[in-house]
Amino acid sequence: MSPIPLCLRCIKKSEVAILSACGPKERHLYEIRLPWIYCSWYMLLKLNFTDDSSEQFVFYDYGPKDIATISFYMLVAIKVHAVIQECILDKITRYLQLSKLEQSKFNESGQLALFCLFSFIWGASILNAEEFAMNLTSFWKDYPFSRMLFQEKFFYICQIAYWLHALPELYFQKVQKEDIPRQLCCICLYITHISGAYILNLQRLGLILVVPHYLVEFIFHALRLLYFPDENMQKGFIIWALLFIMVRLLTLTLSVLTFGFGLARAENPGFSIADGNFNTLPVRIGCLGALCLTQAWMMQKFVHSQLKKWRERVKDEIPEKKTTNPRKKRTKKEPGKGQWSNFANGAAKTEDGASPGTRK
């Protein structure tokens, strides 16, 4: 097993020690000393520049150097995932004595509940600081948004790193084969949409769409965590269902406004990768189509699951009908065994088959 970075310790101004764990249950610690110039390639955000009009802010761009940074934070996410699993979730599952299937669902919801809550708070703070939600025209006005602040870029770097780390976690967590396609599909959708918003300079639209989505996901996984010890916590899922539908409608509305009206009016006929301008008709149609198909797929899964639960609930509520004794089937009379069956050779038979004596 390859070593996973646990923490960093500064030795000198030009060196950094990376404490790594390796082996079963990470019992063996190793210390690797690397020059700071090499570590900075992985840990710090690159492609920063200062705007001449506002020298107090440092803006960032994206590029190939972000791959190294994403790789480093992906390893950090793997380690954080393992710590949460071992120190919190495993102890709770032992106390509740869950089955293997319930334990797998509990671990999935425990990890995603913490991540969705953290991402919702972080994304909401960015929206509040930059006041994107107050002005809808900020999603398409002055496009392309090739300049990002530190917290905005760091948010997207951590999001991409987390969902990339979820791919090897399918092996580490020993997920059941029947559940792998579902989780793999969800992970790929997250990676595609978040990376697409980051690369196409649609970071503002991505933020306003992902924040309410993470809120709904947090409510769902929190309710599922509470459902395992207490199965009477089903009323909370009604609130989640209503919020789920509202967020899907909000996503479709903002997507149509941004790609169908906002960016269409400010369309730039040129396609410049250097300037980060992707405001062309094929790109807009592709992005809007991808978002609409994703929302339709999510609603189809939602309706299917709700109908399935409703049918199961109806079956449980209907009392079982008392089974009545079936009527005895009449057997066909065999020949020679009618009312004259007790007579043989003109003499009546008794029960033991012997003929009674003749009358005197």
Short mmCIF file of C-alpha atoms in Angstrom, two decimals:
data_model
loop_
_atom_site.label_atom_id
_atom_site.label_comp_id
_atom_site.label_asym_id
_atom_site.label_seq_id
_atom_site.Cartn_x
_atom_site.Cartn_y
_atom_site.Cartn_z
CA MET A 1 0.00 0.00 0.00
CA SER A 2 1.40 3.38 -0.95
CA PRO A 3 2.05 5.88 1.85
CA ILE A 4 -0.64 8.46 2.49
CA PRO A 5 0.29 11.90 3.85
CA LEU A 6 -0.90 12.45 7.40
CA CYS A 7 0.33 15.94 8.16
CA LEU A 8 3.03 18.45 7.36
CA ARG A 9 5.71 19.77 9.66
CA CYS A 10 7.97 22.69 8.86
CA ILE A 11 11.66 21.99 9.60
CA LYS A 12 13.33 24.91 7.92
CA LYS A 13 12.16 27.68 5.71
CA SER A 14 13.16 25.68 2.66
CA GLU A 15 12.17 22.15 3.77
CA VAL A 16 8.95 20.41 4.68
CA ALA A 17 8.55 17.03 6.36
CA ILE A 18 5.65 14.89 5.25
CA LEU A 19 4.57 12.33 7.83
CA SER A 20 3.19 9.33 6.00
CA ALA A 21 1.42 6.18 7.10
CA CYS A 22 1.95 2.83 5.48
CA GLY A 23 1.04 -0.74 6.24
CA PRO A 24 -2.00 -2.39 7.80
CA LYS A 25 -4.14 0.16 9.60
CA GLU A 26 -1.37 2.74 9.07
CA ARG A 27 0.61 1.68 12.13
CA HIS A 28 4.02 2.51 10.68
CA LEU A 29 4.93 6.17 10.31
CA TYR A 30 7.58 7.51 7.99
CA GLU A 31 9.01 10.99 7.66
CA ILE A 32 9.96 12.28 4.23
CA ARG A 33 11.84 15.54 3.90
CA LEU A 34 11.36 17.40 0.65
CA PRO A 35 12.39 20.87 -0.45
CA TRP A 36 9.63 23.41 -0.19
CA ILE A 37 9.85 24.24 -3.88
CA TYR A 38 8.74 20.71 -4.76
CA CYS A 39 5.98 20.55 -2.14
CA SER A 40 4.56 23.86 -3.29
CA TRP A 41 3.79 22.29 -6.66
CA TYR A 42 1.30 20.00 -4.94
CA MET A 43 -0.03 21.91 -1.95
CA LEU A 44 -0.45 25.51 -3.12
CA LEU A 45 -2.73 26.97 -5.75
CA LYS A 46 -0.95 28.04 -8.89
CA LEU A 47 -1.58 30.46 -11.75
CA ASN A 48 -2.16 33.49 -9.58
CA PHE A 49 -1.85 37.09 -10.75
CA THR A 50 -2.67 40.54 -9.39
CA ASP A 51 -5.16 42.83 -11.04
CA ASP A 52 -3.78 46.31 -11.72
CA SER A 53 -7.13 47.96 -10.95
CA SER A 54 -7.42 46.29 -7.54
CA GLU A 55 -4.02 45.39 -6.15
CA GLN A 56 -5.46 44.27 -2.83
CA PHE A 57 -6.98 41.13 -4.41
CA VAL A 58 -5.07 38.20 -5.87
CA PHE A 59 -6.89 36.39 -8.64
CA TYR A 60 -6.34 32.86 -9.95
CA ASP A 61 -6.74 31.08 -13.25
CA TYR A 62 -6.82 27.37 -14.06
CA GLY A 63 -4.34 25.32 -16.05
CA PRO A 64 -2.42 22.00 -16.25
CA LYS A 65 -0.63 22.74 -12.96
CA ASP A 66 -3.90 22.19 -11.12
CA ILE A 67 -3.58 18.45 -11.76
CA ALA A 68 -0.76 18.18 -9.21
CA THR A 69 -2.75 20.15 -6.62
CA ILE A 70 -5.85 18.00 -7.18
CA SER A 71 -3.74 14.85 -6.79
CA PHE A 72 -2.37 16.02 -3.44
CA TYR A 73 -5.78 16.93 -2.00
CA MET A 74 -7.19 13.67 -3.31
CA LEU A 75 -4.70 11.83 -1.09
CA VAL A 76 -5.67 14.08 1.81
CA ALA A 77 -9.34 13.24 1.20
CA ILE A 78 -8.53 9.51 1.27
CA LYS A 79 -6.85 9.90 4.65
CA VAL A 80 -9.66 12.02 6.10
CA HIS A 81 -12.15 9.46 4.82
CA ALA A 82 -10.26 6.68 6.61
CA VAL A 83 -10.09 8.64 9.89
CA ILE A 84 -13.84 9.35 9.87
CA GLN A 85 -14.57 5.73 9.04
CA GLU A 86 -12.36 4.25 11.75
CA CYS A 87 -12.93 6.75 14.55
CA ILE A 88 -16.64 7.50 14.15
CA LEU A 89 -18.64 5.29 11.80
CA ASP A 90 -17.16 1.90 12.72
CA LYS A 91 -17.87 2.48 16.41
CA ILE A 92 -21.48 3.44 15.71
CA THR A 93 -22.10 0.41 13.47
CA ARG A 94 -20.71 -1.92 16.15
CA TYR A 95 -23.05 -0.38 18.71
CA LEU A 96 -26.11 -0.65 16.45
CA GLN A 97 -25.20 -4.19 15.30
CA LEU A 98 -26.18 -3.63 11.70
CA SER A 99 -26.11 -6.19 8.93
CA LYS A 100 -23.61 -5.96 6.08
CA LEU A 101 -26.10 -4.29 3.75
CA GLU A 102 -27.22 -1.80 6.40
CA GLN A 103 -23.62 -1.17 7.40
CA SER A 104 -22.70 -0.32 3.80
CA LYS A 105 -25.57 2.17 3.52
CA PHE A 106 -24.80 3.65 6.94
CA ASN A 107 -21.14 4.23 6.03
CA GLU A 108 -22.09 5.82 2.71
CA SER A 109 -24.58 8.18 4.32
CA GLY A 110 -22.20 9.03 7.16
CA GLN A 111 -19.43 10.10 4.82
CA LEU A 112 -21.69 12.02 2.43
CA ALA A 113 -23.63 13.75 5.22
CA LEU A 114 -20.45 15.30 6.63
CA PHE A 115 -19.13 16.26 3.21
CA CYS A 116 -22.43 17.77 2.02
CA LEU A 117 -22.79 19.80 5.21
CA PHE A 118 -19.23 21.10 4.92
CA SER A 119 -19.65 21.92 1.21
CA PHE A 120 -22.99 23.66 1.79
CA ILE A 121 -21.58 25.93 4.52
CA TRP A 122 -18.45 26.68 2.50
CA GLY A 123 -20.34 27.38 -0.74
CA ALA A 124 -22.94 29.52 1.01
CA SER A 125 -20.20 31.61 2.60
CA ILE A 126 -18.66 32.24 -0.84
CA LEU A 127 -22.02 33.26 -2.29
CA ASN A 128 -22.61 35.58 0.65
CA ALA A 129 -19.16 37.15 0.42
CA GLU A 130 -19.25 37.78 -3.32
CA GLU A 131 -23.02 38.48 -3.47
CA PHE A 132 -23.65 36.31 -6.52
CA ALA A 133 -27.13 35.25 -5.43
CA MET A 134 -28.33 38.84 -5.04
CA ASN A 135 -27.95 39.62 -8.75
CA LEU A 136 -28.95 37.01 -11.30
CA THR A 137 -27.28 38.89 -14.14
CA SER A 138 -23.92 38.23 -12.49
CA PHE A 139 -24.11 34.66 -13.85
CA TRP A 140 -23.67 35.83 -17.46
CA LYS A 141 -22.70 39.49 -17.29
CA ASP A 142 -19.04 40.20 -18.22
CA TYR A 143 -18.48 36.60 -19.30
CA PRO A 144 -15.91 34.91 -19.36
CA PHE A 145 -15.11 34.79 -15.65
CA SER A 146 -11.54 33.65 -16.07
CA ARG A 147 -10.39 35.27 -12.81
CA MET A 148 -11.23 33.60 -9.51
CA LEU A 149 -10.57 34.54 -5.92
CA PHE A 150 -8.65 32.15 -3.68
CA GLN A 151 -11.62 30.67 -1.85
CA GLU A 152 -13.55 30.18 -5.08
CA LYS A 153 -10.77 28.27 -6.80
CA PHE A 154 -9.89 26.30 -3.67
CA PHE A 155 -13.54 25.25 -3.37
CA TYR A 156 -13.54 23.75 -6.88
CA ILE A 157 -10.14 22.10 -6.35
CA CYS A 158 -11.39 20.38 -3.19
CA GLN A 159 -14.66 19.36 -4.84
CA ILE A 160 -12.92 17.70 -7.78
CA ALA A 161 -10.37 16.06 -5.47
CA TYR A 162 -13.08 14.64 -3.21
CA TRP A 163 -15.11 13.05 -5.99
CA LEU A 164 -11.96 11.67 -7.61
CA HIS A 165 -11.00 10.09 -4.29
CA ALA A 166 -14.41 8.38 -4.21
CA LEU A 167 -13.35 6.14 -7.11
CA PRO A 168 -10.62 4.20 -5.23
CA GLU A 169 -12.82 4.23 -2.13
CA LEU A 170 -15.16 1.85 -3.91
CA TYR A 171 -12.36 -0.70 -3.58
CA PHE A 172 -11.14 0.32 -0.12
CA GLN A 173 -14.65 0.21 1.37
CA LYS A 174 -15.39 -3.16 -0.28
CA VAL A 175 -18.65 -1.97 -1.75
CA GLN A 176 -20.99 -4.71 -2.88
CA LYS A 177 -20.96 -5.49 -6.60
CA GLU A 178 -24.66 -4.75 -6.95
CA ASP A 179 -24.18 -1.23 -5.55
CA ILE A 180 -21.06 -0.30 -7.56
CA PRO A 181 -22.86 0.79 -10.80
CA ARG A 182 -25.14 3.19 -8.90
CA GLN A 183 -22.32 4.82 -6.96
CA LEU A 184 -20.04 4.91 -9.99
CA CYS A 185 -22.72 6.68 -12.04
CA CYS A 186 -23.25 9.32 -9.31
CA ILE A 187 -19.51 9.92 -8.92
CA CYS A 188 -19.02 10.38 -12.65
CA LEU A 189 -21.92 12.84 -12.81
CA TYR A 190 -20.42 14.92 -10.00
CA ILE A 191 -16.97 14.94 -11.60
CA THR A 192 -18.38 15.85 -15.04
CA HIS A 193 -20.59 18.71 -13.88
CA ILE A 194 -18.17 20.29 -11.41
CA SER A 195 -15.19 19.97 -13.75
CA GLY A 196 -17.27 21.34 -16.61
CA ALA A 197 -18.26 24.43 -14.62
CA TYR A 198 -14.62 24.93 -13.60
CA ILE A 199 -13.14 24.55 -17.09
CA LEU A 200 -15.83 26.48 -18.99
CA ASN A 201 -15.54 29.44 -16.59
CA LEU A 202 -19.07 28.94 -15.27
CA GLN A 203 -17.96 28.94 -11.64
CA ARG A 204 -20.69 31.32 -10.48
CA LEU A 205 -23.49 29.26 -11.98
CA GLY A 206 -21.92 26.10 -10.61
CA LEU A 207 -21.85 27.55 -7.09
CA ILE A 208 -25.48 28.65 -7.09
CA LEU A 209 -26.56 25.22 -8.35
CA VAL A 210 -24.40 23.04 -6.12
CA VAL A 211 -25.15 24.79 -2.81
CA PRO A 212 -28.91 23.96 -2.62
CA HIS A 213 -28.18 20.51 -4.05
CA TYR A 214 -25.77 19.77 -1.20
CA LEU A 215 -28.36 21.01 1.31
CA VAL A 216 -30.94 18.52 0.02
CA GLU A 217 -28.36 15.72 -0.05
CA PHE A 218 -27.34 16.47 3.54
CA ILE A 219 -30.97 16.28 4.70
CA PHE A 220 -31.46 12.95 2.93
CA HIS A 221 -28.33 11.28 4.34
CA ALA A 222 -28.95 12.69 7.82
CA LEU A 223 -32.49 11.27 7.80
CA ARG A 224 -31.19 7.91 6.60
CA LEU A 225 -28.66 7.87 9.44
CA LEU A 226 -31.48 8.48 11.92
CA TYR A 227 -33.65 5.84 10.27
CA PHE A 228 -31.36 2.93 11.20
CA PRO A 229 -31.77 3.22 15.01
CA ASP A 230 -35.38 4.43 14.77
CA GLU A 231 -37.54 3.25 11.87
CA ASN A 232 -40.30 5.71 12.79
CA MET A 233 -38.31 8.61 11.28
CA GLN A 234 -40.16 8.38 7.96
CA LYS A 235 -42.04 11.68 8.20
CA GLY A 236 -38.84 13.63 7.65
CA PHE A 237 -38.48 12.11 4.18
CA ILE A 238 -41.64 13.96 3.12
CA ILE A 239 -39.86 17.28 3.74
CA TRP A 240 -36.84 15.99 1.85
CA ALA A 241 -39.04 14.96 -1.10
CA LEU A 242 -40.57 18.43 -1.36
CA LEU A 243 -37.16 20.12 -1.18
CA PHE A 244 -35.78 17.69 -3.75
CA ILE A 245 -38.46 18.66 -6.29
CA MET A 246 -37.99 22.38 -5.58
CA VAL A 247 -34.22 22.17 -6.12
CA ARG A 248 -34.72 20.32 -9.42
CA LEU A 249 -37.06 23.08 -10.61
CA LEU A 250 -34.62 25.76 -9.43
CA THR A 251 -31.77 24.10 -11.32
CA LEU A 252 -33.77 23.94 -14.55
CA THR A 253 -34.93 27.55 -14.20
CA LEU A 254 -31.47 28.99 -13.61
CA SER A 255 -29.98 26.86 -16.38
CA VAL A 256 -32.51 28.03 -18.95
CA LEU A 257 -32.10 31.66 -17.88
CA THR A 258 -28.32 31.49 -18.08
CA PHE A 259 -27.81 29.51 -21.29
CA GLY A 260 -31.04 30.35 -23.09
CA PHE A 261 -31.32 34.08 -22.41
CA GLY A 262 -28.32 35.55 -20.57
CA LEU A 263 -25.36 34.12 -22.47
CA ALA A 264 -27.31 34.10 -25.75
CA ARG A 265 -27.68 37.89 -25.70
CA ALA A 266 -24.03 38.45 -24.81
CA GLU A 267 -22.81 35.89 -27.33
CA ASN A 268 -19.27 36.21 -28.60
CA PRO A 269 -18.95 34.65 -32.05
CA GLY A 270 -15.32 33.75 -31.41
CA PHE A 271 -14.11 30.63 -29.62
CA SER A 272 -10.96 31.44 -27.67
CA ILE A 273 -9.40 28.89 -25.33
CA ALA A 274 -6.67 31.35 -24.37
CA ASP A 275 -9.23 33.90 -23.16
CA GLY A 276 -11.44 31.21 -21.64
CA ASN A 277 -14.40 32.20 -23.80
CA PHE A 278 -16.69 29.27 -24.62
CA ASN A 279 -19.87 31.24 -25.24
CA THR A 280 -20.91 29.62 -28.49
CA LEU A 281 -24.18 28.01 -29.53
CA PRO A 282 -22.96 24.37 -29.53
CA VAL A 283 -21.41 24.76 -26.07
CA ARG A 284 -24.55 26.37 -24.66
CA ILE A 285 -26.80 23.69 -26.13
CA GLY A 286 -24.52 20.95 -24.84
CA CYS A 287 -24.40 22.38 -21.31
CA LEU A 288 -28.15 23.01 -21.15
CA GLY A 289 -28.89 19.55 -22.56
CA ALA A 290 -26.57 17.88 -20.05
CA LEU A 291 -28.20 19.68 -17.13
CA CYS A 292 -31.73 18.93 -18.32
CA LEU A 293 -30.97 15.25 -18.93
CA THR A 294 -29.38 14.95 -15.49
CA GLN A 295 -32.37 16.53 -13.78
CA ALA A 296 -34.75 14.29 -15.75
CA TRP A 297 -32.74 11.21 -14.78
CA MET A 298 -32.79 12.22 -11.11
CA MET A 299 -36.54 12.82 -11.19
CA GLN A 300 -37.11 9.46 -12.86
CA LYS A 301 -35.14 7.71 -10.13
CA PHE A 302 -36.97 9.71 -7.48
CA VAL A 303 -40.45 8.90 -8.83
CA HIS A 304 -39.56 5.22 -9.25
CA SER A 305 -38.32 4.92 -5.66
CA GLN A 306 -41.33 6.78 -4.26
CA LEU A 307 -43.77 4.56 -6.12
CA LYS A 308 -41.97 1.47 -4.92
CA LYS A 309 -42.12 2.63 -1.29
CA TRP A 310 -45.79 3.58 -1.67
CA ARG A 311 -46.68 0.11 -2.94
CA GLU A 312 -44.82 -1.52 -0.07
CA ARG A 313 -46.59 0.75 2.42
CA VAL A 314 -50.00 -0.09 0.97
CA LYS A 315 -49.30 -3.81 1.20
CA ASP A 316 -48.33 -3.45 4.85
CA GLU A 317 -51.43 -1.42 5.74
CA ILE A 318 -53.95 -3.80 4.15
CA PRO A 319 -54.85 -6.47 6.75
CA GLU A 320 -54.36 -10.01 5.67
CA LYS A 321 -57.59 -11.75 4.93
CA LYS A 322 -58.40 -14.66 7.14
CA THR A 323 -57.99 -17.85 5.25
CA THR A 324 -61.16 -19.93 5.28
CA ASN A 325 -61.18 -23.72 5.21
CA PRO A 326 -61.53 -24.85 1.65
CA ARG A 327 -64.60 -26.85 0.85
CA LYS A 328 -64.09 -30.51 0.68
CA LYS A 329 -64.01 -31.65 -2.82
CA ARG A 330 -66.50 -34.25 -3.73
CA THR A 331 -64.89 -37.39 -4.92
CA LYS A 332 -66.35 -39.31 -7.75
CA LYS A 333 -68.13 -42.44 -6.71
CA GLU A 334 -66.37 -45.50 -7.86
CA PRO A 335 -68.47 -48.11 -9.54
CA GLY A 336 -69.83 -50.68 -7.15
CA LYS A 337 -69.39 -48.45 -4.13
CA GLY A 338 -72.70 -46.66 -3.90
CA GLN A 339 -75.50 -47.41 -1.51
CA TRP A 340 -75.27 -51.06 -2.37
CA SER A 341 -71.60 -51.33 -1.60
CA ASN A 342 -72.23 -53.02 1.75
CA PHE A 343 -73.86 -56.01 0.09
CA ALA A 344 -72.01 -58.92 -1.37
CA ASN A 345 -73.70 -61.86 -3.03
CA GLY A 346 -77.05 -60.69 -1.72
CA ALA A 347 -75.85 -60.52 1.93
CA ALA A 348 -75.00 -57.39 3.90
CA LYS A 349 -71.45 -56.88 5.10
CA THR A 350 -70.39 -55.59 8.45
CA GLU A 351 -67.66 -53.03 8.97
CA ASP A 352 -64.98 -55.66 9.24
CA GLY A 353 -66.07 -57.10 5.96
CA ALA A 354 -67.66 -60.26 7.38
CA SER A 355 -71.21 -61.12 6.34
CA PRO A 356 -73.73 -61.35 9.15
CA GLY A 357 -75.38 -64.64 9.97
CA THR A 358 -78.63 -65.66 8.30
CA ARG A 359 -81.83 -65.12 10.18
CA LYS A 360 -83.55 -68.18 11.52
#
